[in-house]
Amino acid sequence: MFRRKRIYEAVEESDGYRVLVDRLWPRGVKKEEAQLDAWPKEIAPSKDLRQAFHQADLDFEDFSQAYEEELEGNEEIQETCLDLARRARDHRVTLLYASKNEEENHVLVLEAYLASLLKGIRTDLEGD
């Protein structure tokens, strides 16, 4: 199962596997205090996509579609996402991000994408 959480929130034992899903390190956070298990920068939106969204060149719907295309279009990203989905079969995976906007950010898209991968993994296992 997946959970979203701002990296500025306190670390909790219930976080499980803690993954920073931003491409840039969040301001004001010390690496040793973040207690990360992973920081797979490749699964964050590309620099160009992130900048287009933050500069309001793309609305959230267009950003979401473009980001999902990035997630699906790269083997390295696919492998990382599949690894996270497999981890989430049996353990909590907390997706950490820095964005202040909790309603429209890349983590919402990523979580939905990972959940769909997890559903596919479970379906494959049930079919065996």
PDB file of C-alpha atoms in Angstrom:
ATOM      1  CA  MET A   1       0.000   0.000   0.000  1.00  0.00           C
ATOM      2  CA  PHE A   2       1.105   3.548  -0.740  1.00  0.00           C
ATOM      3  CA  ARG A   3       0.954   6.701   1.306  1.00  0.00           C
ATOM      4  CA  ARG A   4       1.790  10.309   0.380  1.00  0.00           C
ATOM      5  CA  LYS A   5       3.548  12.572   2.842  1.00  0.00           C
ATOM      6  CA  ARG A   6       5.398  15.870   2.765  1.00  0.00           C
ATOM      7  CA  ILE A   7       9.039  15.375   3.612  1.00  0.00           C
ATOM      8  CA  TYR A   8       8.779  18.143   6.199  1.00  0.00           C
ATOM      9  CA  GLU A   9       6.454  16.030   8.346  1.00  0.00           C
ATOM     10  CA  ALA A  10       7.896  13.979  11.193  1.00  0.00           C
ATOM     11  CA  VAL A  11       9.289  10.526  10.486  1.00  0.00           C
ATOM     12  CA  GLU A  12       7.002   7.807  11.827  1.00  0.00           C
ATOM     13  CA  GLU A  13       7.577   4.091  12.207  1.00  0.00           C
ATOM     14  CA  SER A  14       4.341   3.533  10.277  1.00  0.00           C
ATOM     15  CA  ASP A  15       5.947   5.182   7.204  1.00  0.00           C
ATOM     16  CA  GLY A  16       7.519   1.884   6.248  1.00  0.00           C
ATOM     17  CA  TYR A  17       9.763   2.214   3.190  1.00  0.00           C
ATOM     18  CA  ARG A  18      10.456   5.949   2.756  1.00  0.00           C
ATOM     19  CA  VAL A  19      11.034   7.135  -0.815  1.00  0.00           C
ATOM     20  CA  LEU A  20      11.755  10.706  -1.872  1.00  0.00           C
ATOM     21  CA  VAL A  21      10.109  11.137  -5.277  1.00  0.00           C
ATOM     22  CA  ASP A  22      11.348  14.649  -6.088  1.00  0.00           C
ATOM     23  CA  ARG A  23      14.187  15.250  -8.529  1.00  0.00           C
ATOM     24  CA  LEU A  24      15.647  18.060  -6.392  1.00  0.00           C
ATOM     25  CA  TRP A  25      16.617  17.818  -2.737  1.00  0.00           C
ATOM     26  CA  PRO A  26      14.065  19.718  -0.586  1.00  0.00           C
ATOM     27  CA  ARG A  27      15.267  22.939   0.993  1.00  0.00           C
ATOM     28  CA  GLY A  28      15.879  22.927   4.707  1.00  0.00           C
ATOM     29  CA  VAL A  29      15.953  19.139   5.088  1.00  0.00           C
ATOM     30  CA  LYS A  30      19.119  17.455   6.310  1.00  0.00           C
ATOM     31  CA  LYS A  31      19.811  14.186   4.539  1.00  0.00           C
ATOM     32  CA  GLU A  32      20.485  12.268   7.750  1.00  0.00           C
ATOM     33  CA  GLU A  33      17.216  13.485   9.295  1.00  0.00           C
ATOM     34  CA  ALA A  34      15.137  12.474   6.261  1.00  0.00           C
ATOM     35  CA  GLN A  35      15.723   8.780   6.996  1.00  0.00           C
ATOM     36  CA  LEU A  36      15.218   7.778   3.375  1.00  0.00           C
ATOM     37  CA  ASP A  37      15.327   4.257   2.079  1.00  0.00           C
ATOM     38  CA  ALA A  38      15.538   5.435  -1.529  1.00  0.00           C
ATOM     39  CA  TRP A  39      15.731   8.527  -3.711  1.00  0.00           C
ATOM     40  CA  PRO A  40      15.044   7.375  -7.286  1.00  0.00           C
ATOM     41  CA  LYS A  41      15.301  10.729  -9.060  1.00  0.00           C
ATOM     42  CA  GLU A  42      14.447   9.125 -12.393  1.00  0.00           C
ATOM     43  CA  ILE A  43      10.777   8.663 -11.440  1.00  0.00           C
ATOM     44  CA  ALA A  44      10.260  12.378 -10.798  1.00  0.00           C
ATOM     45  CA  PRO A  45       8.976  14.514 -13.666  1.00  0.00           C
ATOM     46  CA  SER A  46      11.651  15.706 -16.079  1.00  0.00           C
ATOM     47  CA  LYS A  47      13.110  19.165 -15.576  1.00  0.00           C
ATOM     48  CA  ASP A  48      11.268  20.520 -18.623  1.00  0.00           C
ATOM     49  CA  LEU A  49       7.923  19.088 -17.554  1.00  0.00           C
ATOM     50  CA  ARG A  50       8.326  20.289 -13.960  1.00  0.00           C
ATOM     51  CA  GLN A  51       9.217  23.798 -15.112  1.00  0.00           C
ATOM     52  CA  ALA A  52       6.336  23.960 -17.599  1.00  0.00           C
ATOM     53  CA  PHE A  53       3.897  23.051 -14.823  1.00  0.00           C
ATOM     54  CA  HIS A  54       5.354  25.465 -12.268  1.00  0.00           C
ATOM     55  CA  GLN A  55       5.378  28.296 -14.815  1.00  0.00           C
ATOM     56  CA  ALA A  56       1.698  27.561 -15.594  1.00  0.00           C
ATOM     57  CA  ASP A  57       2.449  26.610 -19.195  1.00  0.00           C
ATOM     58  CA  LEU A  58       0.556  23.368 -18.476  1.00  0.00           C
ATOM     59  CA  ASP A  59      -2.555  22.889 -16.391  1.00  0.00           C
ATOM     60  CA  PHE A  60      -2.661  19.947 -14.001  1.00  0.00           C
ATOM     61  CA  GLU A  61      -4.575  17.716 -16.420  1.00  0.00           C
ATOM     62  CA  ASP A  62      -2.049  18.221 -19.225  1.00  0.00           C
ATOM     63  CA  PHE A  63       0.846  17.882 -16.778  1.00  0.00           C
ATOM     64  CA  SER A  64      -0.601  14.624 -15.444  1.00  0.00           C
ATOM     65  CA  GLN A  65      -0.965  13.159 -18.918  1.00  0.00           C
ATOM     66  CA  ALA A  66       2.569  14.172 -19.929  1.00  0.00           C
ATOM     67  CA  TYR A  67       4.032  12.834 -16.679  1.00  0.00           C
ATOM     68  CA  GLU A  68       2.274   9.506 -17.083  1.00  0.00           C
ATOM     69  CA  GLU A  69       3.712   9.279 -20.599  1.00  0.00           C
ATOM     70  CA  GLU A  70       7.173   9.858 -19.122  1.00  0.00           C
ATOM     71  CA  LEU A  71       6.590   7.101 -16.576  1.00  0.00           C
ATOM     72  CA  GLU A  72       5.488   4.647 -19.250  1.00  0.00           C
ATOM     73  CA  GLY A  73       8.084   5.584 -21.837  1.00  0.00           C
ATOM     74  CA  ASN A  74      11.345   4.658 -20.134  1.00  0.00           C
ATOM     75  CA  GLU A  75      12.590   1.193 -19.130  1.00  0.00           C
ATOM     76  CA  GLU A  76      14.651   2.444 -16.169  1.00  0.00           C
ATOM     77  CA  ILE A  77      11.632   4.275 -14.789  1.00  0.00           C
ATOM     78  CA  GLN A  78       9.463   1.204 -15.375  1.00  0.00           C
ATOM     79  CA  GLU A  79      11.858  -1.011 -13.409  1.00  0.00           C
ATOM     80  CA  THR A  80      11.976   1.422 -10.494  1.00  0.00           C
ATOM     81  CA  CYS A  81       8.193   1.753 -10.446  1.00  0.00           C
ATOM     82  CA  LEU A  82       7.730  -2.023 -10.589  1.00  0.00           C
ATOM     83  CA  ASP A  83      10.148  -2.407  -7.681  1.00  0.00           C
ATOM     84  CA  LEU A  84       8.119   0.064  -5.624  1.00  0.00           C
ATOM     85  CA  ALA A  85       4.860  -1.669  -6.565  1.00  0.00           C
ATOM     86  CA  ARG A  86       6.305  -5.053  -5.536  1.00  0.00           C
ATOM     87  CA  ARG A  87       7.415  -3.606  -2.191  1.00  0.00           C
ATOM     88  CA  ALA A  88       3.915  -2.251  -1.648  1.00  0.00           C
ATOM     89  CA  ARG A  89       2.393  -5.737  -1.967  1.00  0.00           C
ATOM     90  CA  ASP A  90       3.437  -6.565   1.583  1.00  0.00           C
ATOM     91  CA  HIS A  91       4.641  -3.309   3.149  1.00  0.00           C
ATOM     92  CA  ARG A  92       3.749   0.346   3.296  1.00  0.00           C
ATOM     93  CA  VAL A  93       5.655   2.574   0.889  1.00  0.00           C
ATOM     94  CA  THR A  94       5.581   6.271   1.741  1.00  0.00           C
ATOM     95  CA  LEU A  95       6.081   8.636  -1.188  1.00  0.00           C
ATOM     96  CA  LEU A  96       7.770  11.761   0.128  1.00  0.00           C
ATOM     97  CA  TYR A  97       7.605  15.111  -1.641  1.00  0.00           C
ATOM     98  CA  ALA A  98       8.260  18.786  -0.899  1.00  0.00           C
ATOM     99  CA  SER A  99       5.425  20.537  -2.772  1.00  0.00           C
ATOM    100  CA  LYS A 100       3.207  22.824  -0.721  1.00  0.00           C
ATOM    101  CA  ASN A 101       0.296  22.138  -3.068  1.00  0.00           C
ATOM    102  CA  GLU A 102      -1.162  18.876  -1.830  1.00  0.00           C
ATOM    103  CA  GLU A 103      -4.074  18.962  -4.308  1.00  0.00           C
ATOM    104  CA  GLU A 104      -2.164  19.203  -7.592  1.00  0.00           C
ATOM    105  CA  ASN A 105       1.315  17.713  -7.650  1.00  0.00           C
ATOM    106  CA  HIS A 106       3.224  14.918  -9.327  1.00  0.00           C
ATOM    107  CA  VAL A 107       2.870  12.573  -6.352  1.00  0.00           C
ATOM    108  CA  LEU A 108      -0.845  12.171  -7.036  1.00  0.00           C
ATOM    109  CA  VAL A 109      -0.073  11.017 -10.572  1.00  0.00           C
ATOM    110  CA  LEU A 110       2.782   8.782  -9.438  1.00  0.00           C
ATOM    111  CA  GLU A 111       0.734   7.168  -6.679  1.00  0.00           C
ATOM    112  CA  ALA A 112      -2.113   6.370  -9.094  1.00  0.00           C
ATOM    113  CA  TYR A 113       0.375   4.945 -11.580  1.00  0.00           C
ATOM    114  CA  LEU A 114       2.066   2.789  -8.934  1.00  0.00           C
ATOM    115  CA  ALA A 115      -1.322   1.613  -7.663  1.00  0.00           C
ATOM    116  CA  SER A 116      -2.242   0.479 -11.182  1.00  0.00           C
ATOM    117  CA  LEU A 117       1.042  -1.446 -11.412  1.00  0.00           C
ATOM    118  CA  LEU A 118       0.356  -3.024  -8.020  1.00  0.00           C
ATOM    119  CA  LYS A 119      -3.118  -4.046  -9.144  1.00  0.00           C
ATOM    120  CA  GLY A 120      -1.584  -5.679 -12.222  1.00  0.00           C
ATOM    121  CA  ILE A 121       0.941  -7.539 -10.075  1.00  0.00           C
ATOM    122  CA  ARG A 122      -1.805  -8.819  -7.794  1.00  0.00           C
ATOM    123  CA  THR A 123      -3.920  -9.882 -10.778  1.00  0.00           C
ATOM    124  CA  ASP A 124      -0.937 -11.780 -12.219  1.00  0.00           C
ATOM    125  CA  LEU A 125      -0.368 -13.535  -8.893  1.00  0.00           C
ATOM    126  CA  GLU A 126      -4.033 -14.509  -8.600  1.00  0.00           C
ATOM    127  CA  GLY A 127      -3.929 -15.930 -12.111  1.00  0.00           C
ATOM    128  CA  ASP A 128      -1.031 -18.274 -11.253  1.00  0.00           C
TER     129      ASP A 128
END
